[in-house]
Amino acid sequence: DPATNTWTTGAKARVPRMYHSIAILLPDARVLTAGSNPSRRNDEMRMEVYHPPYLFRGPRPCIESAPKKVTLGASFNVHIAEAADIKWLSLIRPMATTHSYDSDQRLVDVPFRRSGTCHLNAQMPANPNLIPPGYYMLFAVNRRGVPSIAKWIQVVAPVKPPRPGLVRGDIVVGTGNRLVRVDPVNGATSVIAEGGDIQNALGVAFDSHPHIAVVTDSGRLLHVVPASGAQTVIVNDARLY
């Protein structure tokens, strides 16, 4: 209970779970427990499904429909008959549990407003550090703390607009870990490529496409496509430095 910072013992498992055991939240809000090998070649093959107490607090909300794919920062609609009774919309990352540790654990509450009697208008956060693109379970939880069955949603990053191509007279500068285009007329800058193998660019040349050849301080010769920022190592020889 986060309000009182206390734990309550639930139902007792029939199978002891020790080393190499897992507990995974299922889309129907039950918890699957499996695994355990207390000694070598003594592997536990039985699985159990735990029904948490929140499943017995009354009728469950039901998500009638939700989009299968949502872009970071976009709004989306959820059709749910009990919209007035919903307290939370939550995205939960699929679990990757081992050694009593879930390295992919993530629960993010999605802000929403009610739209009529049967719809919620939700706003996907835009920060990919908060919600890394990928698949999530979307749960609706009512005021009694009862969750719906989840809908799977794929969160995707917004499509970046293509970078402007180089034109005759443009200035290209190699700085720490990036190539920058400088407009000679107004001095406006835009990043051509960043990270990867660029490191510190010591020399820049152009071909007829125009693509860019870059010599780095680590002795690499790179081919860079300005429109996409794609990098290809042509030569990797410390003697270039």
Tab-separated table of N, CA, C and O in Angstrom, residues 41-117:
chain	number	residue	atom	x	y	z
A	41	ARG	N	20.264	-29.642	-12.419
A	41	ARG	CA	19.450	-30.721	-12.984
A	41	ARG	C	18.176	-30.984	-12.180
A	41	ARG	O	17.528	-32.013	-12.333
A	42	ASN	N	17.844	-30.060	-11.285
A	42	ASN	CA	16.595	-30.165	-10.539
A	42	ASN	C	15.731	-28.967	-10.937
A	42	ASN	O	15.639	-27.965	-10.239
A	43	ASP	N	15.119	-29.067	-12.123
A	43	ASP	CA	14.395	-27.948	-12.706
A	43	ASP	C	12.897	-28.089	-12.448
A	43	ASP	O	12.308	-29.143	-12.706
A	44	GLU	N	12.289	-27.006	-11.980
A	44	GLU	CA	10.856	-26.997	-11.705
A	44	GLU	C	10.099	-26.651	-12.992
A	44	GLU	O	10.293	-25.583	-13.579
A	45	MET	N	9.251	-27.566	-13.450
A	45	MET	CA	8.533	-27.387	-14.707
A	45	MET	C	7.081	-26.954	-14.505
A	45	MET	O	6.383	-26.659	-15.467
A	46	ARG	N	6.607	-26.930	-13.287
A	46	ARG	CA	5.218	-26.532	-13.039
A	46	ARG	C	5.082	-25.009	-13.062
A	46	ARG	O	5.981	-24.288	-12.648
A	47	MET	N	3.927	-24.552	-13.527
A	47	MET	CA	3.617	-23.127	-13.527
A	47	MET	C	2.356	-22.893	-12.716
A	47	MET	O	1.493	-23.775	-12.613
A	48	GLU	N	2.236	-21.696	-12.153
A	48	GLU	CA	1.041	-21.310	-11.415
A	48	GLU	C	0.576	-19.937	-11.893
A	48	GLU	O	1.378	-19.130	-12.355
A	49	VAL	N	-0.724	-19.693	-11.751
A	49	VAL	CA	-1.288	-18.383	-12.062
A	49	VAL	C	-1.922	-17.825	-10.794
A	49	VAL	O	-2.789	-18.459	-10.181
A	50	TYR	N	-1.468	-16.644	-10.413
A	50	TYR	CA	-1.950	-15.978	-9.200
A	50	TYR	C	-3.012	-14.949	-9.571
A	50	TYR	O	-2.833	-14.172	-10.514
A	51	HIS	N	-4.130	-14.976	-8.838
A	51	HIS	CA	-5.212	-14.019	-9.046
A	51	HIS	C	-5.126	-12.977	-7.928
A	51	HIS	O	-5.541	-13.256	-6.790
A	52	PRO	N	-4.596	-11.785	-8.199
A	52	PRO	CA	-4.481	-10.763	-7.153
A	52	PRO	C	-5.847	-10.323	-6.632
A	52	PRO	O	-6.871	-10.424	-7.338
A	53	PRO	N	-5.890	-9.803	-5.399
A	53	PRO	CA	-7.182	-9.399	-4.806
A	53	PRO	C	-7.932	-8.341	-5.598
A	53	PRO	O	-9.155	-8.262	-5.518
A	54	TYR	N	-7.203	-7.526	-6.388
A	54	TYR	CA	-7.917	-6.472	-7.122
A	54	TYR	C	-8.882	-7.036	-8.165
A	54	TYR	O	-9.748	-6.315	-8.665
A	55	LEU	N	-8.754	-8.318	-8.504
A	55	LEU	CA	-9.681	-8.922	-9.465
A	55	LEU	C	-11.030	-9.270	-8.839
A	55	LEU	O	-11.954	-9.679	-9.544
A	56	PHE	N	-11.158	-9.130	-7.514
A	56	PHE	CA	-12.383	-9.526	-6.815
A	56	PHE	C	-13.064	-8.336	-6.143
A	56	PHE	O	-13.831	-8.504	-5.199
A	57	ARG	N	-12.795	-7.128	-6.636
A	57	ARG	CA	-13.396	-5.929	-6.043
A	57	ARG	C	-14.629	-5.457	-6.799
A	57	ARG	O	-15.149	-4.387	-6.506
A	58	GLY	N	-15.084	-6.217	-7.773
A	58	GLY	CA	-16.258	-5.806	-8.534
A	58	GLY	C	-16.033	-5.982	-10.016
A	58	GLY	O	-14.997	-6.502	-10.458
A	59	PRO	N	-17.006	-5.557	-10.836
A	59	PRO	CA	-16.899	-5.719	-12.288
A	59	PRO	C	-15.656	-5.009	-12.842
A	59	PRO	O	-15.243	-3.959	-12.348
A	60	ARG	N	-15.110	-5.594	-13.895
A	60	ARG	CA	-13.920	-5.028	-14.506
A	60	ARG	C	-14.309	-4.075	-15.635
A	60	ARG	O	-15.243	-4.339	-16.392
A	61	PRO	N	-13.581	-2.958	-15.760
A	61	PRO	CA	-13.795	-2.116	-16.943
A	61	PRO	C	-13.361	-2.872	-18.192
A	61	PRO	O	-12.553	-3.803	-18.124
A	62	CYS	N	-13.881	-2.472	-19.320
A	62	CYS	CA	-13.585	-3.169	-20.568
A	62	CYS	C	-13.207	-2.156	-21.640
A	62	CYS	O	-14.011	-1.272	-21.976
A	63	ILE	N	-12.000	-2.271	-22.145
A	63	ILE	CA	-11.579	-1.432	-23.262
A	63	ILE	C	-12.157	-2.037	-24.539
A	63	ILE	O	-11.750	-3.117	-24.964
A	64	GLU	N	-13.114	-1.344	-25.140
A	64	GLU	CA	-13.731	-1.850	-26.366
A	64	GLU	C	-12.769	-1.745	-27.541
A	64	GLU	O	-12.666	-2.659	-28.367
A	65	SER	N	-12.066	-0.627	-27.636
A	65	SER	CA	-11.121	-0.459	-28.738
A	65	SER	C	-10.067	0.569	-28.356
A	65	SER	O	-10.323	1.480	-27.558
A	66	ALA	N	-8.897	0.393	-28.928
A	66	ALA	CA	-7.771	1.314	-28.763
A	66	ALA	C	-6.882	1.133	-29.982
A	66	ALA	O	-6.864	0.054	-30.591
A	67	PRO	N	-6.143	2.154	-30.377
A	67	PRO	CA	-5.288	2.014	-31.563
A	67	PRO	C	-4.185	0.987	-31.331
A	67	PRO	O	-3.713	0.799	-30.205
A	68	LYS	N	-3.793	0.320	-32.382
A	68	LYS	CA	-2.721	-0.667	-32.278
A	68	LYS	C	-1.337	-0.009	-32.292
A	68	LYS	O	-0.363	-0.609	-31.854
A	69	LYS	N	-1.274	1.227	-32.796
A	69	LYS	CA	0.011	1.915	-32.890
A	69	LYS	C	-0.208	3.395	-32.573
A	69	LYS	O	-1.156	4.009	-33.063
A	70	VAL	N	0.670	3.950	-31.713
A	70	VAL	CA	0.572	5.362	-31.334
A	70	VAL	C	1.964	5.971	-31.389
A	70	VAL	O	2.937	5.372	-30.914
A	71	THR	N	2.059	7.172	-31.942
A	71	THR	CA	3.333	7.881	-32.040
A	71	THR	C	3.590	8.667	-30.760
A	71	THR	O	2.665	9.219	-30.154
A	72	LEU	N	4.851	8.704	-30.326
A	72	LEU	CA	5.215	9.513	-29.168
A	72	LEU	C	4.728	10.945	-29.367
A	72	LEU	O	4.918	11.544	-30.426
A	73	GLY	N	4.092	11.505	-28.328
A	73	GLY	CA	3.610	12.873	-28.388
A	73	GLY	C	2.240	13.045	-29.025
A	73	GLY	O	1.717	14.160	-29.045
A	74	ALA	N	1.637	11.963	-29.528
A	74	ALA	CA	0.344	12.061	-30.217
A	74	ALA	C	-0.802	11.801	-29.241
A	74	ALA	O	-0.643	11.147	-28.212
A	75	SER	N	-1.968	12.306	-29.575
A	75	SER	CA	-3.169	11.989	-28.810
A	75	SER	C	-3.852	10.780	-29.455
A	75	SER	O	-3.693	10.524	-30.651
A	76	PHE	N	-4.614	10.040	-28.652
A	76	PHE	CA	-5.335	8.877	-29.177
A	76	PHE	C	-6.592	8.654	-28.345
A	76	PHE	O	-6.693	9.100	-27.195
A	77	ASN	N	-7.552	7.971	-28.944
A	77	ASN	CA	-8.839	7.740	-28.300
A	77	ASN	C	-8.978	6.292	-27.843
A	77	ASN	O	-8.541	5.365	-28.535
A	78	VAL	N	-9.582	6.131	-26.681
A	78	VAL	CA	-9.874	4.806	-26.127
A	78	VAL	C	-11.378	4.719	-25.924
A	78	VAL	O	-11.983	5.573	-25.255
A	79	HIS	N	-12.004	3.701	-26.529
A	79	HIS	CA	-13.441	3.493	-26.380
A	79	HIS	C	-13.663	2.565	-25.193
A	79	HIS	O	-13.232	1.412	-25.203
A	80	ILE	N	-14.342	3.092	-24.165
A	80	ILE	CA	-14.568	2.296	-22.961
A	80	ILE	C	-15.902	2.726	-22.358
A	80	ILE	O	-16.160	3.919	-22.148
A	81	ALA	N	-16.781	1.771	-22.131
A	81	ALA	CA	-18.142	2.086	-21.698
A	81	ALA	C	-18.176	2.777	-20.340
A	81	ALA	O	-19.037	3.613	-20.080
A	82	GLU	N	-17.242	2.446	-19.470
A	82	GLU	CA	-17.241	2.991	-18.109
A	82	GLU	C	-16.298	4.188	-18.005
A	82	GLU	O	-15.567	4.343	-17.024
A	83	ALA	N	-16.286	5.065	-19.014
A	83	ALA	CA	-15.307	6.157	-19.060
A	83	ALA	C	-15.368	7.034	-17.813
A	83	ALA	O	-14.330	7.495	-17.313
A	84	ALA	N	-16.553	7.282	-17.280
A	84	ALA	CA	-16.694	8.164	-16.119
A	84	ALA	C	-16.070	7.567	-14.862
A	84	ALA	O	-15.756	8.301	-13.913
A	85	ASP	N	-15.875	6.247	-14.847
A	85	ASP	CA	-15.370	5.574	-13.645
A	85	ASP	C	-13.876	5.281	-13.720
A	85	ASP	O	-13.315	4.694	-12.803
A	86	ILE	N	-13.215	5.675	-14.804
A	86	ILE	CA	-11.803	5.335	-14.977
A	86	ILE	C	-10.914	6.333	-14.227
A	86	ILE	O	-11.061	7.552	-14.373
A	87	LYS	N	-9.992	5.799	-13.446
A	87	LYS	CA	-9.061	6.626	-12.668
A	87	LYS	C	-7.709	6.741	-13.342
A	87	LYS	O	-7.074	7.805	-13.299
A	88	TRP	N	-7.233	5.636	-13.938
A	88	TRP	CA	-5.907	5.632	-14.569
A	88	TRP	C	-5.962	4.933	-15.928
A	88	TRP	O	-6.691	3.953	-16.100
A	89	LEU	N	-5.166	5.418	-16.848
A	89	LEU	CA	-4.741	4.675	-18.028
A	89	LEU	C	-3.250	4.436	-17.853
A	89	LEU	O	-2.488	5.395	-17.692
A	90	SER	N	-2.834	3.191	-17.913
A	90	SER	CA	-1.443	2.864	-17.640
A	90	SER	C	-0.848	2.021	-18.744
A	90	SER	O	-1.479	1.064	-19.215
A	91	LEU	N	0.364	2.370	-19.152
A	91	LEU	CA	1.135	1.562	-20.088
A	91	LEU	C	2.146	0.760	-19.294
A	91	LEU	O	2.908	1.321	-18.487
A	92	ILE	N	2.169	-0.553	-19.508
A	92	ILE	CA	3.103	-1.426	-18.807
A	92	ILE	C	3.904	-2.206	-19.836
A	92	ILE	O	3.348	-2.851	-20.729
A	93	ARG	N	5.210	-2.128	-19.723
A	93	ARG	CA	6.116	-2.799	-20.647
A	93	ARG	C	6.046	-4.314	-20.428
A	93	ARG	O	5.913	-4.769	-19.283
A	94	PRO	N	6.114	-5.131	-21.492
A	94	PRO	CA	6.193	-6.580	-21.288
A	94	PRO	C	7.388	-6.923	-20.403
A	94	PRO	O	8.459	-6.313	-20.525
A	95	MET	N	7.212	-7.883	-19.547
A	95	MET	CA	8.231	-8.151	-18.534
A	95	MET	C	9.332	-9.055	-19.080
A	95	MET	O	9.119	-9.888	-19.951
A	96	ALA	N	10.537	-8.843	-18.567
A	96	ALA	CA	11.700	-9.662	-18.920
A	96	ALA	C	12.413	-9.989	-17.613
A	96	ALA	O	13.395	-9.352	-17.248
A	97	THR	N	11.860	-10.968	-16.910
A	97	THR	CA	12.285	-11.240	-15.538
A	97	THR	C	13.259	-12.411	-15.478
A	97	THR	O	13.041	-13.453	-16.089
A	98	THR	N	14.324	-12.236	-14.734
A	98	THR	CA	15.235	-13.334	-14.424
A	98	THR	C	16.027	-12.964	-13.183
A	98	THR	O	16.294	-11.781	-12.931
A	99	HIS	N	16.388	-13.954	-12.389
A	99	HIS	CA	17.181	-13.733	-11.185
A	99	HIS	C	16.533	-12.686	-10.268
A	99	HIS	O	17.201	-11.815	-9.704
A	100	SER	N	15.192	-12.742	-10.152
A	100	SER	CA	14.432	-11.835	-9.287
A	100	SER	C	14.534	-10.382	-9.725
A	100	SER	O	14.343	-9.469	-8.919
A	101	TYR	N	14.836	-10.141	-11.000
A	101	TYR	CA	15.026	-8.771	-11.485
A	101	TYR	C	14.383	-8.620	-12.854
A	101	TYR	O	14.605	-9.447	-13.747
A	102	ASP	N	13.576	-7.584	-13.016
A	102	ASP	CA	12.950	-7.283	-14.304
A	102	ASP	C	13.685	-6.105	-14.926
A	102	ASP	O	13.470	-4.951	-14.547
A	103	SER	N	14.559	-6.384	-15.874
A	103	SER	CA	15.386	-5.340	-16.469
A	103	SER	C	14.597	-4.422	-17.391
A	103	SER	O	15.106	-3.383	-17.822
A	104	ASP	N	13.353	-4.777	-17.708
A	104	ASP	CA	12.545	-3.970	-18.611
A	104	ASP	C	11.306	-3.429	-17.906
A	104	ASP	O	10.329	-3.075	-18.548
A	105	GLN	N	11.353	-3.361	-16.575
A	105	GLN	CA	10.182	-2.935	-15.811
A	105	GLN	C	9.865	-1.466	-16.086
A	105	GLN	O	10.723	-0.601	-16.001
A	106	ARG	N	8.616	-1.196	-16.413
A	106	ARG	CA	8.224	0.184	-16.692
A	106	ARG	C	6.709	0.294	-16.644
A	106	ARG	O	5.998	-0.440	-17.320
A	107	LEU	N	6.203	1.218	-15.840
A	107	LEU	CA	4.783	1.543	-15.792
A	107	LEU	C	4.670	3.054	-15.913
A	107	LEU	O	5.261	3.787	-15.118
A	108	VAL	N	3.929	3.508	-16.912
A	108	VAL	CA	3.764	4.946	-17.152
A	108	VAL	C	2.276	5.256	-17.216
A	108	VAL	O	1.544	4.662	-18.015
A	109	ASP	N	1.825	6.162	-16.366
A	109	ASP	CA	0.438	6.612	-16.431
A	109	ASP	C	0.289	7.619	-17.569
A	109	ASP	O	1.098	8.544	-17.707
A	110	VAL	N	-0.749	7.432	-18.372
A	110	VAL	CA	-1.000	8.283	-19.536
A	110	VAL	C	-2.094	9.284	-19.184
A	110	VAL	O	-3.200	8.885	-18.805
A	111	PRO	N	-1.820	10.582	-19.271
A	111	PRO	CA	-2.868	11.568	-18.976
A	111	PRO	C	-4.006	11.482	-19.982
A	111	PRO	O	-3.786	11.184	-21.159
A	112	PHE	N	-5.223	11.735	-19.510
A	112	PHE	CA	-6.390	11.643	-20.395
A	112	PHE	C	-7.477	12.592	-19.905
A	112	PHE	O	-7.469	13.067	-18.772
A	113	ARG	N	-8.413	12.853	-20.788
A	113	ARG	CA	-9.641	13.570	-20.432
A	113	ARG	C	-10.823	12.792	-20.998
A	113	ARG	O	-10.698	12.084	-22.010
A	114	ARG	N	-11.966	12.928	-20.350
A	114	ARG	CA	-13.156	12.219	-20.797
A	114	ARG	C	-13.790	12.958	-21.971
A	114	ARG	O	-13.874	14.190	-21.971
A	115	SER	N	-14.239	12.196	-22.951
A	115	SER	CA	-14.882	12.762	-24.133
A	115	SER	C	-16.210	12.030	-24.331
A	115	SER	O	-16.248	10.942	-24.911
A	116	GLY	N	-17.276	12.600	-23.794
A	116	GLY	CA	-18.556	11.920	-23.830
A	116	GLY	C	-18.624	10.846	-22.756
A	116	GLY	O	-17.825	10.814	-21.815
A	117	THR	N	-19.574	9.939	-22.912
A	117	THR	CA	-19.793	8.917	-21.889
A	117	THR	C	-18.973	7.655	-22.106
A	117	THR	O	-18.810	6.862	-21.178
